[in-house]
Short mmCIF file of C-alpha atoms in Angstrom, two decimals:
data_model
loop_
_atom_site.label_atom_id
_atom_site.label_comp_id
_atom_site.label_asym_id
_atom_site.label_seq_id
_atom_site.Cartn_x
_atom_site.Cartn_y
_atom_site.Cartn_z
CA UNK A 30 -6.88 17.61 1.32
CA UNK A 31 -3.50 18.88 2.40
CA UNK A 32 -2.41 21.86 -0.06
CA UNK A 33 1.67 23.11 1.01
CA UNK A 34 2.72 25.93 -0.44
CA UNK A 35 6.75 26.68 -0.63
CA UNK A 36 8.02 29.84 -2.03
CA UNK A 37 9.65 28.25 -5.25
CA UNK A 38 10.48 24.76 -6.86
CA UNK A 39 13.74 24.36 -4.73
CA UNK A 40 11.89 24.79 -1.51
CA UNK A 41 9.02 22.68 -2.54
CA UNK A 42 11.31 19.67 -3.49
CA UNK A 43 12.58 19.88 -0.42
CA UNK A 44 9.27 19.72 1.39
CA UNK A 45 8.12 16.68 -0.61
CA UNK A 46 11.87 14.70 0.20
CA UNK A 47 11.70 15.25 3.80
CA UNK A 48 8.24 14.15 4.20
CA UNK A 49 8.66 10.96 2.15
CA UNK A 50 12.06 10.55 4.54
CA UNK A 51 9.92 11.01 7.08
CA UNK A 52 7.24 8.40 6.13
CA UNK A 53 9.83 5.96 5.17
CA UNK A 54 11.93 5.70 8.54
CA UNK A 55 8.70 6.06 10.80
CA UNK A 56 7.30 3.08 8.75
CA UNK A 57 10.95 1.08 9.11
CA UNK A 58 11.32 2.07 12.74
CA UNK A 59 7.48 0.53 13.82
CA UNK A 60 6.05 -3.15 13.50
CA UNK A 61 5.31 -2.98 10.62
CA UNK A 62 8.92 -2.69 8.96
CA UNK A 63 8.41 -6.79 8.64
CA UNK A 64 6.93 -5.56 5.26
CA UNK A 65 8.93 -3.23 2.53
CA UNK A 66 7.32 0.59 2.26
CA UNK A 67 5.93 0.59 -0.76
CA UNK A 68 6.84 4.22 -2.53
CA UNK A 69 4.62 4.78 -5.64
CA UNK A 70 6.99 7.36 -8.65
CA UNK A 71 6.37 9.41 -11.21
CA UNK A 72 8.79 10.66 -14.26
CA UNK A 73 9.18 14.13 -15.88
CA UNK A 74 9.87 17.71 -15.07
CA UNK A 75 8.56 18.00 -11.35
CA UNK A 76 10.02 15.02 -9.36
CA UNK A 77 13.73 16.07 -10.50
CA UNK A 78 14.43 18.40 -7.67
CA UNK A 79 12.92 15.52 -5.22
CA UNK A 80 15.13 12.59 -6.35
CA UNK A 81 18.38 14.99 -6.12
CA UNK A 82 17.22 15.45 -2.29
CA UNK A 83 16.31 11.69 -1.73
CA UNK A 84 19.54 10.82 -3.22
CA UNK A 85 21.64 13.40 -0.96
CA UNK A 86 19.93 12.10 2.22
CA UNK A 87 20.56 8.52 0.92
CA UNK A 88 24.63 9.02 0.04
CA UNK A 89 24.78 10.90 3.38
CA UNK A 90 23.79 7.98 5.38
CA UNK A 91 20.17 9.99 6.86
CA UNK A 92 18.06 7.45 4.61
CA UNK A 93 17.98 3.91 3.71
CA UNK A 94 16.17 2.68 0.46
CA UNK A 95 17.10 -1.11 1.63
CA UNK A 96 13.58 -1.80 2.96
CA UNK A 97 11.57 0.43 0.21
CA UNK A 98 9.91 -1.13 -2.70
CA UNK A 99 8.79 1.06 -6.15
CA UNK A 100 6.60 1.23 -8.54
CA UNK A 101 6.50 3.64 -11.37
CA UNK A 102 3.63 5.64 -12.52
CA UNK A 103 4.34 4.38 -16.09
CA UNK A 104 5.65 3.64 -19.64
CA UNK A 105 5.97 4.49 -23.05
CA UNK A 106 4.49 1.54 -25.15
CA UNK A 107 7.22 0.45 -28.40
CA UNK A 108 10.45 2.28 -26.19
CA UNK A 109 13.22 -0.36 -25.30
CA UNK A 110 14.93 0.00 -21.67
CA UNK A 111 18.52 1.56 -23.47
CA UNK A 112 16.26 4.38 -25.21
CA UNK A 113 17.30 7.45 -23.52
CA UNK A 114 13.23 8.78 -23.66
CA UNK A 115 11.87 5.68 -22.06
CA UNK A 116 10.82 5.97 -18.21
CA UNK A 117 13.09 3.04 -17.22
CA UNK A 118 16.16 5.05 -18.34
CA UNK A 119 15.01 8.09 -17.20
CA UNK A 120 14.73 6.77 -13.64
CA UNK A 121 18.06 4.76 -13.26
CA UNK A 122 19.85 8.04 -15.05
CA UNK A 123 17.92 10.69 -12.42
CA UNK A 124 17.39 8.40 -9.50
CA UNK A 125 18.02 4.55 -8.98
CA UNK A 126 21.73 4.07 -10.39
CA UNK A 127 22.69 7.30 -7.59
CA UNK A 128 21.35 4.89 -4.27
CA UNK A 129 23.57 3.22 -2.76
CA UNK A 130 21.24 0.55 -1.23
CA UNK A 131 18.60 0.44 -3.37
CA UNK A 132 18.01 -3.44 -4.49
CA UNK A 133 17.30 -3.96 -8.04
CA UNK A 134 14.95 -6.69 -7.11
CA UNK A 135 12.65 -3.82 -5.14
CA UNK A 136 12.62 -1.42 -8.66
CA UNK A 137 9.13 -2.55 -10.84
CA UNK A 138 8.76 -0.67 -14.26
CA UNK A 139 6.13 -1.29 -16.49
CA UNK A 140 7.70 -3.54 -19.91
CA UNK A 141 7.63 -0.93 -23.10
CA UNK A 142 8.03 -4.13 -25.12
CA UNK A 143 5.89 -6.59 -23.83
CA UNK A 144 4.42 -8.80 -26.35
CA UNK A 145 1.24 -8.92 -24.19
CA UNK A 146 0.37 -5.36 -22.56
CA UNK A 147 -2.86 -6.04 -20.89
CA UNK A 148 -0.90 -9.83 -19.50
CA UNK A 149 1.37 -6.50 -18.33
CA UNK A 150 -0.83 -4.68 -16.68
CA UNK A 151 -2.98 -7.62 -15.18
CA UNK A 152 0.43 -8.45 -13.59
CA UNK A 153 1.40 -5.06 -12.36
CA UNK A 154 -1.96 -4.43 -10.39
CA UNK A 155 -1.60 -8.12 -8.83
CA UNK A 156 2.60 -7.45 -7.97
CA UNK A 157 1.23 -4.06 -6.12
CA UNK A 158 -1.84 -5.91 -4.02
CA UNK A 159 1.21 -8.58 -3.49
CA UNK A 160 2.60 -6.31 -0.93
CA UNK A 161 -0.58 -5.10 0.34
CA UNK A 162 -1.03 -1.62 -1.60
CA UNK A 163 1.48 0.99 -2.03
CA UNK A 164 1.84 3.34 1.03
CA UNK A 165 2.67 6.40 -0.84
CA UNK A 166 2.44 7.66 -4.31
CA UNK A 167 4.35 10.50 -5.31
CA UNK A 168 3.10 11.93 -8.51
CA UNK A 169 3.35 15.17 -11.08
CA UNK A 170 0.68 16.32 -13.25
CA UNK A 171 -0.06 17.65 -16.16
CA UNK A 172 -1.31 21.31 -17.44
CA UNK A 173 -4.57 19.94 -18.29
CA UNK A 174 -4.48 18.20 -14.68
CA UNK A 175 -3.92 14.77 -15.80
CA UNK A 176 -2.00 11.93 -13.72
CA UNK A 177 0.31 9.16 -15.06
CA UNK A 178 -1.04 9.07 -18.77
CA UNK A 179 -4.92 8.98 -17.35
CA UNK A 180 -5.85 11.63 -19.89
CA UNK A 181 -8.55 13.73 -19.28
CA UNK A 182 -11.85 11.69 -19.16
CA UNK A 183 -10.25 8.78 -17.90
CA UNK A 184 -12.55 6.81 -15.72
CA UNK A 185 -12.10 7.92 -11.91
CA UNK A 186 -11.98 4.28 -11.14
CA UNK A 187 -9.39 2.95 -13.98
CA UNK A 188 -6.89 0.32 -13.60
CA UNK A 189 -3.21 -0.29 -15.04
CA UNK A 190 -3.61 -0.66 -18.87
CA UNK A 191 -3.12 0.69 -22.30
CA UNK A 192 -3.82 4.57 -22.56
CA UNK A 193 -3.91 6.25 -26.07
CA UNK A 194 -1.76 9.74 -25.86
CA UNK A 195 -3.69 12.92 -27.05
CA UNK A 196 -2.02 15.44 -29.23
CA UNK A 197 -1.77 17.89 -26.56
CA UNK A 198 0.07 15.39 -24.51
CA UNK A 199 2.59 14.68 -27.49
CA UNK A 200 3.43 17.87 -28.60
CA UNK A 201 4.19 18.53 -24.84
CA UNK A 202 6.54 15.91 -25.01
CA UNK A 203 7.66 15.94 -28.49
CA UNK A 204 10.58 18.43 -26.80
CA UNK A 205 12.49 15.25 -25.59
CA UNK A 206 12.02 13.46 -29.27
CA UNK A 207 13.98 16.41 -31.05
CA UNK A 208 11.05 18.63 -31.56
CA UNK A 209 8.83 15.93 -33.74
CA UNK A 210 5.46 15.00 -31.90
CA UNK A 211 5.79 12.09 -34.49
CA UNK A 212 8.37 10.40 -33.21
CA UNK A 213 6.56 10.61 -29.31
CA UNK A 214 5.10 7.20 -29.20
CA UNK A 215 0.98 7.06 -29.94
CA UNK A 216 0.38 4.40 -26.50
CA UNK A 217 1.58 3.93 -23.02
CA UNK A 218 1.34 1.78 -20.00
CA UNK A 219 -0.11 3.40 -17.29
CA UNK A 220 -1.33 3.12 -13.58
CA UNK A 221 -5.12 3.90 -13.70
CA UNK A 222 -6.41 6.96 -11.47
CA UNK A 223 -8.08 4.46 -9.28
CA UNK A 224 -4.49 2.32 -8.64
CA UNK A 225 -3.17 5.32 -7.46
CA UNK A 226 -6.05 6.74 -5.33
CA UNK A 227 -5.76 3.01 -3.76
CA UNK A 228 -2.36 4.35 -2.44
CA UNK A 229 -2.39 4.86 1.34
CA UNK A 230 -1.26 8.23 0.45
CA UNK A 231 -1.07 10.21 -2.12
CA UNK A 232 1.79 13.49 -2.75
CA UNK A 233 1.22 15.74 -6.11
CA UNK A 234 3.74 18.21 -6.71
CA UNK A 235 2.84 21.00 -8.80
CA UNK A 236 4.83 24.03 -9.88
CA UNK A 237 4.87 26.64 -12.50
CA UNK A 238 2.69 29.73 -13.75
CA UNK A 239 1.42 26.70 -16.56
CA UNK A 240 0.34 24.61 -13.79
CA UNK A 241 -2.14 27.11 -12.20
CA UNK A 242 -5.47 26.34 -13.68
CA UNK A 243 -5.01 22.61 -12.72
CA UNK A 244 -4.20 23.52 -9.51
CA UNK A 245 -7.44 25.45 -9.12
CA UNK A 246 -9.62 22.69 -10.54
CA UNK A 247 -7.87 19.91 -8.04
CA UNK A 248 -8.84 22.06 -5.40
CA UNK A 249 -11.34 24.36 -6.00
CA UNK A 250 -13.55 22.64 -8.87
CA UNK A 251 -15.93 20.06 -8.69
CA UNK A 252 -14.91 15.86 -9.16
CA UNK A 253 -14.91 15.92 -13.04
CA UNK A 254 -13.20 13.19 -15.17
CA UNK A 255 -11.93 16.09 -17.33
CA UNK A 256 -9.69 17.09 -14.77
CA UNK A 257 -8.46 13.53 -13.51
CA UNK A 258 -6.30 15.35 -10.75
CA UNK A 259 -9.81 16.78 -8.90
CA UNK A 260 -10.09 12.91 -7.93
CA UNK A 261 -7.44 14.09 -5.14
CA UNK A 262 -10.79 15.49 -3.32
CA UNK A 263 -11.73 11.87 -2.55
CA UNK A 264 -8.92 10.67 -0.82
CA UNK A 265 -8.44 11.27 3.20
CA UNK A 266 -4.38 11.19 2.64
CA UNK A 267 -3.78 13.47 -0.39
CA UNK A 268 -1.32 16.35 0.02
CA UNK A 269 -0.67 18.93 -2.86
CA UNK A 270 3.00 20.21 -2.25
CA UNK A 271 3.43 23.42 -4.76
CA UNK A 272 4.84 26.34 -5.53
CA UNK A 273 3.93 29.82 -5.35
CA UNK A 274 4.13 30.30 -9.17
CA UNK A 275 1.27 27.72 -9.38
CA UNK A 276 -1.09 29.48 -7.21
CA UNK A 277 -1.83 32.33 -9.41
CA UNK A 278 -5.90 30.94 -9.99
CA UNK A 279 -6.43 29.76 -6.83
CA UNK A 280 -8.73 32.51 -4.93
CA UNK A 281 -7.16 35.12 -2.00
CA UNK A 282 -9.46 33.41 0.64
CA UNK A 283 -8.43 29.32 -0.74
CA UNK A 284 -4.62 30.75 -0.86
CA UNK A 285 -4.85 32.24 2.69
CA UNK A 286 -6.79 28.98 4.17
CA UNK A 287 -3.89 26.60 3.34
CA UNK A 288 -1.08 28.85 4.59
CA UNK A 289 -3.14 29.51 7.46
CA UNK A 290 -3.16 25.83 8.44
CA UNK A 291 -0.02 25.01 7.40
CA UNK A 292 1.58 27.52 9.64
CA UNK A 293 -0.49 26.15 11.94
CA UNK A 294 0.86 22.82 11.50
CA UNK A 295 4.10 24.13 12.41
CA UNK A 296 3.03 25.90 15.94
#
């Protein structure tokens, strides 16, 4: 495991945007550009400051998004596309509608309002093996360390399906639904832990003071399906790009190891 640490959010966003621009014009400059890179995205707080870098490099003319494929992390279950909380919106309003070659053909977003969610999900896993696994998944999590909406004690090895949302998890996000955890919806679509530990890759950004005990028990705990994010420890291309706020449980000696390497890295 790769753990950066950047003095603040800005700085971290940064980070994260140049290495994906990084990943995405090595793949398109080698053999095999015959195939789209395949860039895995999450919603919320966290990825903001990324997709306002991606999309200045993109406007500028330093990065293309004509040969890139996405898929997104996932979706509330009941929201139409035009609601302004759904993940489709939320995406085209903070990302997609700002590229200037992004094809609309390349963006896949789990249906809110499919009739049949597990035909859904079935089909999402099946569209992402299409193009031979995604290459890189960039994802947030959450305070009590979990990814997409894999809650904690979501199997390790889950799929794309139906997740039930805790009432942690709407209360957290009862802020964009005027304050009412009622109006959050109760279900969601959602990558599984194992779809996105398939990724060839995988980049977690985490930042803030509320983030800090999930950072510690991605890196420093022990595999536990009550932290879905310590799953990271398995994977030979997973990269933790945070913060210096969200490094306040990590211990002196685990904080000093990866800024040891990482400067390093840079010699």
């Amino acid at each position: 495991m790769r753990v950066v640490i950047q003095n603040d959010y800005d700085k971290m966003c940064k980070w994260a945007a140049e290495y994906i621009k990084n990943r995405i014009i090595a793949h398109n400059s080698g053999e095999q550009a015959v195939r789209p890179f395949v860039l895995g995205l999450p919603t919320g707080s966290s990825p903001i400051g990324v997709y306002q870098q991606l999309v200045r490099m993109n406007r500028a003319g330093e990065l293309s998004f004509a040969n890139v494929v996405t898929f997104n992390m996932d979706e509330y279950l009941g929201l139409p596309h035009e609601h302004d909380q759904s993940y489709w919106y939320f995406m085209h309003d903070n990302f997609f509608d700002h590229l200037v070659d992004m094809k609309p053909e390349h963006i896949n977003i789990l249906n809110g309002m499919t009739e049949d969610p597990e035909a859904e999900c079935r089909a999402y896993e099946e569209k992402i093996a299409s193009y031979g696994g995604i290459d890189l998944f960039m994802g947030g999590i959450g305070v009590d360390g979990h990814i997409a909406f894999n809650e904690p004690f979501t199997s390790l090895a889950s799929r794309t399906g139906v997740r039930n949302l805790t009432t942690d998890t709407r209360i957290v996000n009862s802020r964009f639904f005027g304050n009412d955890p009622e109006k959050v919806p109760s279900q969601a679509l959602s990558v599984g832990v194992g779809t996105v530990f398939d990724s060839k890759e995988v980049l977690i950004l985490i930042n803030g003071h509320n983030k800090a005990r999930a950072l510690a028990a991605t890196v420093e705990g022990g595999v536990s399906q009550k932290w879905t994010c310590s799953a990271l420890q398995y994977h030979n291309g997973a990269i933790i790009a945070c913060d210096e706020a969200a490094c306040g449980e990590l211990t002196v000696d685990t904080y000093k190891y990866f800024l040891d390497i990482e400067k390093r890295e840079r010699l």
